[in-house]
Structure formats: C-alpha cells, structure tokens
PDB file of C-alpha atoms in Angstrom:
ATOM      1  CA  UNK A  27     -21.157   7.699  16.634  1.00 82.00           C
ATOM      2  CA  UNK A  28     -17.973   9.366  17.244  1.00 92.00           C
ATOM      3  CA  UNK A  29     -16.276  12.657  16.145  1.00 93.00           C
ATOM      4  CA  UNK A  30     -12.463  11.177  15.817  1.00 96.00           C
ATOM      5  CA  UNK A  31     -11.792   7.607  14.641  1.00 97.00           C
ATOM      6  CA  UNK A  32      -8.222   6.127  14.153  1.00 98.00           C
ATOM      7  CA  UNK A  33      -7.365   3.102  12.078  1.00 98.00           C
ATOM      8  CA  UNK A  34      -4.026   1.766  10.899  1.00 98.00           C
ATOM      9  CA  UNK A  35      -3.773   1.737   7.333  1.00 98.00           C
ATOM     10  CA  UNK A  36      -0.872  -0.263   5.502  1.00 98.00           C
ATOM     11  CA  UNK A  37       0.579   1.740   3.028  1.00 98.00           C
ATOM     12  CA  UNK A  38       2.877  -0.660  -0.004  1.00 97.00           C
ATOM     13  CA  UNK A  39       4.830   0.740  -2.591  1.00 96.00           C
ATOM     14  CA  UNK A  40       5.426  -1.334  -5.398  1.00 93.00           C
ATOM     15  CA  UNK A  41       7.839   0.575  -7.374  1.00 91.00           C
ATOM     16  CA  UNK A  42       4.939   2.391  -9.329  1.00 92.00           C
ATOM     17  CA  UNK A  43       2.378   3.712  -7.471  1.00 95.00           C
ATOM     18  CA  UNK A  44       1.157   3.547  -3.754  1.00 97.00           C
ATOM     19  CA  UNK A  45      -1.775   1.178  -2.418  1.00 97.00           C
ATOM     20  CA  UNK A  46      -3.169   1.764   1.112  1.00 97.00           C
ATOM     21  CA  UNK A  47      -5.684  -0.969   2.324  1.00 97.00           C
ATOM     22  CA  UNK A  48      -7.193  -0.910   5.728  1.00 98.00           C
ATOM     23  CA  UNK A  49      -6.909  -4.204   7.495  1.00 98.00           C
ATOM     24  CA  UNK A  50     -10.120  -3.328   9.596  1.00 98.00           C
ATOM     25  CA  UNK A  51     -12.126  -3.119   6.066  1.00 97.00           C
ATOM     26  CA  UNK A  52     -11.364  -5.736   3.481  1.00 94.00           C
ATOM     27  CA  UNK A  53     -13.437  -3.398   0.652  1.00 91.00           C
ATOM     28  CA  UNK A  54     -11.573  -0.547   1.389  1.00 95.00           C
ATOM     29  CA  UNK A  55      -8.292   0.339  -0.549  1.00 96.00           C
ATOM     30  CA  UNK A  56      -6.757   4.093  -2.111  1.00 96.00           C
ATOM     31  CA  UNK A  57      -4.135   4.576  -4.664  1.00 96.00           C
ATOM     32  CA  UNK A  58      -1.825   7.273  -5.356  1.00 95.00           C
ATOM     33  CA  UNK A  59       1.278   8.406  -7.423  1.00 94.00           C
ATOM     34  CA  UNK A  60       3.585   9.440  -4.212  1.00 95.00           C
ATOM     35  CA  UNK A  61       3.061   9.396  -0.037  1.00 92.00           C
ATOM     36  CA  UNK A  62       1.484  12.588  -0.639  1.00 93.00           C
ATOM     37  CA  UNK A  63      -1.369  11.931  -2.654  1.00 95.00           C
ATOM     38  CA  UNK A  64      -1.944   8.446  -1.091  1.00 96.00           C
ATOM     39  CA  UNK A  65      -2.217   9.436   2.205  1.00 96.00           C
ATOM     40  CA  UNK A  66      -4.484  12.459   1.425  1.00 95.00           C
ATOM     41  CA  UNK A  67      -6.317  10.115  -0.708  1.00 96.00           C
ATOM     42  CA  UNK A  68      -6.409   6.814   1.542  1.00 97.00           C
ATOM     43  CA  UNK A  69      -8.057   9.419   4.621  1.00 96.00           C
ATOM     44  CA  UNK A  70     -10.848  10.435   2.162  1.00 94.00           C
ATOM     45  CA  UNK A  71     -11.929   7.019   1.243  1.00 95.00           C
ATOM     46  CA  UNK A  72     -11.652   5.757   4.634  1.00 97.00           C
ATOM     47  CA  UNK A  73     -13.479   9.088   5.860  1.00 95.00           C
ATOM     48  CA  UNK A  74     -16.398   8.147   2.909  1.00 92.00           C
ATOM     49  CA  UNK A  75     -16.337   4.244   3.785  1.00 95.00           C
ATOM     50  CA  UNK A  76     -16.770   4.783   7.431  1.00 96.00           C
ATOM     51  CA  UNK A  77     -19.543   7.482   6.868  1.00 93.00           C
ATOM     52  CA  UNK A  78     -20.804   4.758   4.542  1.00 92.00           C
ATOM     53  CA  UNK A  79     -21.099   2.157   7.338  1.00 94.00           C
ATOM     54  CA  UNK A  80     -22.266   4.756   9.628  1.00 93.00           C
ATOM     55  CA  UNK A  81     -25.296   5.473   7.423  1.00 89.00           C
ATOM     56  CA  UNK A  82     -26.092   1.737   7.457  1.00 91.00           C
ATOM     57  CA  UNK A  83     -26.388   1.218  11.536  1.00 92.00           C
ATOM     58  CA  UNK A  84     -23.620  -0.717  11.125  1.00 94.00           C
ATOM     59  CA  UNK A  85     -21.419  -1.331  14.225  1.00 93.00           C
ATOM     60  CA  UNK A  86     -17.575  -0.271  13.910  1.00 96.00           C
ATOM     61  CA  UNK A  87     -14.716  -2.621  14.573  1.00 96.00           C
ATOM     62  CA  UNK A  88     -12.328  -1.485  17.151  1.00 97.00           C
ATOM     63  CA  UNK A  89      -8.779  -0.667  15.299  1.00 98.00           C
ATOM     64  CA  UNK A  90      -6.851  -3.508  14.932  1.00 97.00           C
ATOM     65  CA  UNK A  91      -3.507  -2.531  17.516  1.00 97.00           C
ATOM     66  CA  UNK A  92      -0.981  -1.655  14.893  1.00 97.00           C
ATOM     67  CA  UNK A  93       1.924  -4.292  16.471  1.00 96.00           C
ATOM     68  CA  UNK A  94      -0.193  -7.081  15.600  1.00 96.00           C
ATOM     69  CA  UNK A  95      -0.300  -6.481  11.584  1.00 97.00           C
ATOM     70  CA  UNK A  96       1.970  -8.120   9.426  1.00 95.00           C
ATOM     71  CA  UNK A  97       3.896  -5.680   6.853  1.00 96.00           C
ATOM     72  CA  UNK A  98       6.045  -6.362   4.450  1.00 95.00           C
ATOM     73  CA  UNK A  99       9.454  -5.009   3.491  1.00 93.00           C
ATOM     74  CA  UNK A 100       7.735  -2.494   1.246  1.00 95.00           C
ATOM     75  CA  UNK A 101       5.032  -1.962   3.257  1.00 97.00           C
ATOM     76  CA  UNK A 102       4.718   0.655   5.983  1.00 96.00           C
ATOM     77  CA  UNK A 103       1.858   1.068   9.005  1.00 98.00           C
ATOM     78  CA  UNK A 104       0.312   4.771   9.144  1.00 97.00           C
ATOM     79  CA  UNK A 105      -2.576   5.875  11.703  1.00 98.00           C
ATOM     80  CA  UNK A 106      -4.979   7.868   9.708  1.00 97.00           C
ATOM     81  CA  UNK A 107      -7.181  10.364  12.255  1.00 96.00           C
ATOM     82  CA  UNK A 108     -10.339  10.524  10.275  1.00 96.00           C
ATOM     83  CA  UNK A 109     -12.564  13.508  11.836  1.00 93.00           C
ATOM     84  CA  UNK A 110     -15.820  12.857  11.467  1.00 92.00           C
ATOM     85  CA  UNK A 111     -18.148  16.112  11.192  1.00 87.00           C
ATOM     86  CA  UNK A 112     -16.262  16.803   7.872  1.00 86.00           C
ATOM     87  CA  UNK A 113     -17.470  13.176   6.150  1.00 86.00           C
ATOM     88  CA  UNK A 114     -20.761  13.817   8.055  1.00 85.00           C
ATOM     89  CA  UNK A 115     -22.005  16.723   5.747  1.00 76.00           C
ATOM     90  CA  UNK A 116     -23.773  15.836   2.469  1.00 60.00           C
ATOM     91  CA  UNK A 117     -21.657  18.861   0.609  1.00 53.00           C
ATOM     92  CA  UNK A 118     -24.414  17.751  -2.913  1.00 54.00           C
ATOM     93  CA  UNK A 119     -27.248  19.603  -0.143  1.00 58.00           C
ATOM     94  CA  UNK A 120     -25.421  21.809   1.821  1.00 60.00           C
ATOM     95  CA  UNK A 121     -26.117  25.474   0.396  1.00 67.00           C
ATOM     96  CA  UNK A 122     -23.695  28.422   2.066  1.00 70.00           C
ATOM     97  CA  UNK A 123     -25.215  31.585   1.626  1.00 76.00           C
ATOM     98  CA  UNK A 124     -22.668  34.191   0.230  1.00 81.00           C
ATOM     99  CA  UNK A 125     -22.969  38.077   0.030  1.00 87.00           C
ATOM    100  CA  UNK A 126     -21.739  39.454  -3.231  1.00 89.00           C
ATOM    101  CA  UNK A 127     -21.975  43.325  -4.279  1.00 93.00           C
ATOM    102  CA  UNK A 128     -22.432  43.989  -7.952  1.00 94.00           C
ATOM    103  CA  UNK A 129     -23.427  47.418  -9.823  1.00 95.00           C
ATOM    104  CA  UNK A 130     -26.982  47.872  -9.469  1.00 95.00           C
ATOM    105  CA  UNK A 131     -27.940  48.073 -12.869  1.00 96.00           C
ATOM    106  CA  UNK A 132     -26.097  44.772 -13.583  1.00 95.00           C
ATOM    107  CA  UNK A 133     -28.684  43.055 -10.881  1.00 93.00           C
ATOM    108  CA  UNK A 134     -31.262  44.907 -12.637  1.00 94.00           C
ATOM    109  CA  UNK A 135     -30.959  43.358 -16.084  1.00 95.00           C
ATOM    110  CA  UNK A 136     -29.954  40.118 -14.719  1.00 93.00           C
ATOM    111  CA  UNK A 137     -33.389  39.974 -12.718  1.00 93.00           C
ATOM    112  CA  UNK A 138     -35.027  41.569 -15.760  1.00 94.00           C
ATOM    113  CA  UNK A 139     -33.673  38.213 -17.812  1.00 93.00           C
ATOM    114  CA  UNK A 140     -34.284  35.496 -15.158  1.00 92.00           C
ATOM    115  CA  UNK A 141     -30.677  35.262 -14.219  1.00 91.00           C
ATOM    116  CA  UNK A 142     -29.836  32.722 -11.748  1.00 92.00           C
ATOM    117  CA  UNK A 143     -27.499  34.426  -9.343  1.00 91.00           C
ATOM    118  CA  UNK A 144     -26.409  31.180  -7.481  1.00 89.00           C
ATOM    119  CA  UNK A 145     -26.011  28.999 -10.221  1.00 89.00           C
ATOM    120  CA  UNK A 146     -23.675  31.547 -12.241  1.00 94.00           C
ATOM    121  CA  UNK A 147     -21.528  32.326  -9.349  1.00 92.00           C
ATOM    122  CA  UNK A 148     -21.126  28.616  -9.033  1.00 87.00           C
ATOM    123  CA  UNK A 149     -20.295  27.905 -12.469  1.00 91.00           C
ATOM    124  CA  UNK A 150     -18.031  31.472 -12.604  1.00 93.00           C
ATOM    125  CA  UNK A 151     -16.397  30.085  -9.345  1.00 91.00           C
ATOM    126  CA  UNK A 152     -15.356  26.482 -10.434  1.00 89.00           C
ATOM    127  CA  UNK A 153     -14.328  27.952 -14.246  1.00 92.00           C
ATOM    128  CA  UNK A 154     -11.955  30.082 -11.767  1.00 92.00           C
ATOM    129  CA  UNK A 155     -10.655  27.652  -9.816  1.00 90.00           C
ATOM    130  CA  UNK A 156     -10.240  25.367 -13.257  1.00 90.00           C
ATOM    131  CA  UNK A 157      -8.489  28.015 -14.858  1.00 92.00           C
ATOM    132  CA  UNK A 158      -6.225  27.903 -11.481  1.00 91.00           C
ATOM    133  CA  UNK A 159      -4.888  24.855 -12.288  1.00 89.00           C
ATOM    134  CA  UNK A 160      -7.141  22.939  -9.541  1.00 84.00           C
ATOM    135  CA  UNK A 161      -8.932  19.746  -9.652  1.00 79.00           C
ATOM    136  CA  UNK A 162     -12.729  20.210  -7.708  1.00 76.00           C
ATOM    137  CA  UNK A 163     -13.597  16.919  -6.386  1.00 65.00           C
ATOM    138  CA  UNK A 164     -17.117  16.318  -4.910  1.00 58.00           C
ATOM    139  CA  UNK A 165     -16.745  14.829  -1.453  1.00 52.00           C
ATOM    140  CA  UNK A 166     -19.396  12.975  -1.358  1.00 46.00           C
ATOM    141  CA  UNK A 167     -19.407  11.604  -5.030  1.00 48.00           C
ATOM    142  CA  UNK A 168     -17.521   8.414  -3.737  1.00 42.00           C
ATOM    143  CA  UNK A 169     -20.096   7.365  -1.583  1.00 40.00           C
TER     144      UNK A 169
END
C-alpha cells in the first residue's frame, strides 16, 4: 500500500453541474455545483473508493498517462493527489481524547446524574458547528 496515489480524473461540465469520473475506475464518479465543490468532492470519493479496494486485497491499476485519454470540448483532465493516511482512519472508531475545564461543582452534579461527558460535548460541539452555518460530513459514511 502506498501513502500518495495520483490518478487523472476527467472533470465535464454540462452547463448545470460538474461530473468527475475516473477513467481508472468505471464505478467511480462525483458531482458538484462549481470546480470548487467537485474537485473537493471528486478527491473524497476517490480517497473512499481506493481505501475501499484497498480493504479488499485488491491490486491497484497504474494511472492511466493523462495524454492518452480522450476529453471532450467540455471536458477537462485534473490529477487528483489522494494522500492516503487520511482515508486510512476509520474516523466512526477513532476516539481523540480532549481536556476540558469546567466549575467543579458542575462535574459534581453531572457525575451525581450519570452525565455522559463525551457524548454531550459531542452533541454541544456539532449543534455549534450547525449553528455555524457548517455541514459535518462523516468521512467514512461513503464507504
């Protein structure tokens, strides 16, 4: 297994929305709204697939060399760098322990009443980052 693959991906715009496929995986496409989105989202699903295959013992192709794939006016090539290690990491399992400071008698009652402390600053930390205006996404929940 590598750390770094890099495989061309052929980005077409159709006047809509965006469509990457990957001519080195047939079942692989993304779609986005603009080049932003699709290109952040074509490197995740290519990231997932190939940690997909990975997990399966199966062998990866070589990339297909970029001046031998046929692209239409509306389509352009783009070499996605997919690291590894990051794709690698079941985030559902992964548990970072955090040190948080809170008044005493606050830890108190909230051991007194079976609070638990991880699950609440979870939950209190994604309501934040909802309330921010940002989508959470699961890594690994495409897999």
């Amino acid at each position: 297994m590598k750390e770094q693959y890099f495989y061309p991906s052929v980005i077409r715009f159709d006047g809509e929305k965006y469509e990457a496929r990957f001519p080195d995986f047939k079942d692989c496409r993304a779609t986005g709204l603009n080049r932003d989105e699709i290109l952040r989202k074509a490197k995740r699903v290519l990231g997932e697939y190939l940690f997909k295959l990975e997990s399966e013992k199966l062998v990866l192709p070589e990339p297909s060399d970029i001046h031998s794939i046929a692209v239409q006016k509306n389509e352009m090539i783009f070499v996605l760098d997919i690291h590894m290690p990051l794709y690698r990491v079941n985030d559902r399992d992964l548990a970072i322990k955090k040190t948080v400071t809170i008044p005493a008698w606050l830890n108190n009652v909230a051991l007194e009443n079976e609070v638990n402390f991880s699950r609440v600053l979870q939950e209190a930390l994604k309501k934040e980052l909802k309330d921010r205006g940002l989508k959470l996404h699961d890594p690994s929940s495409n897999l």
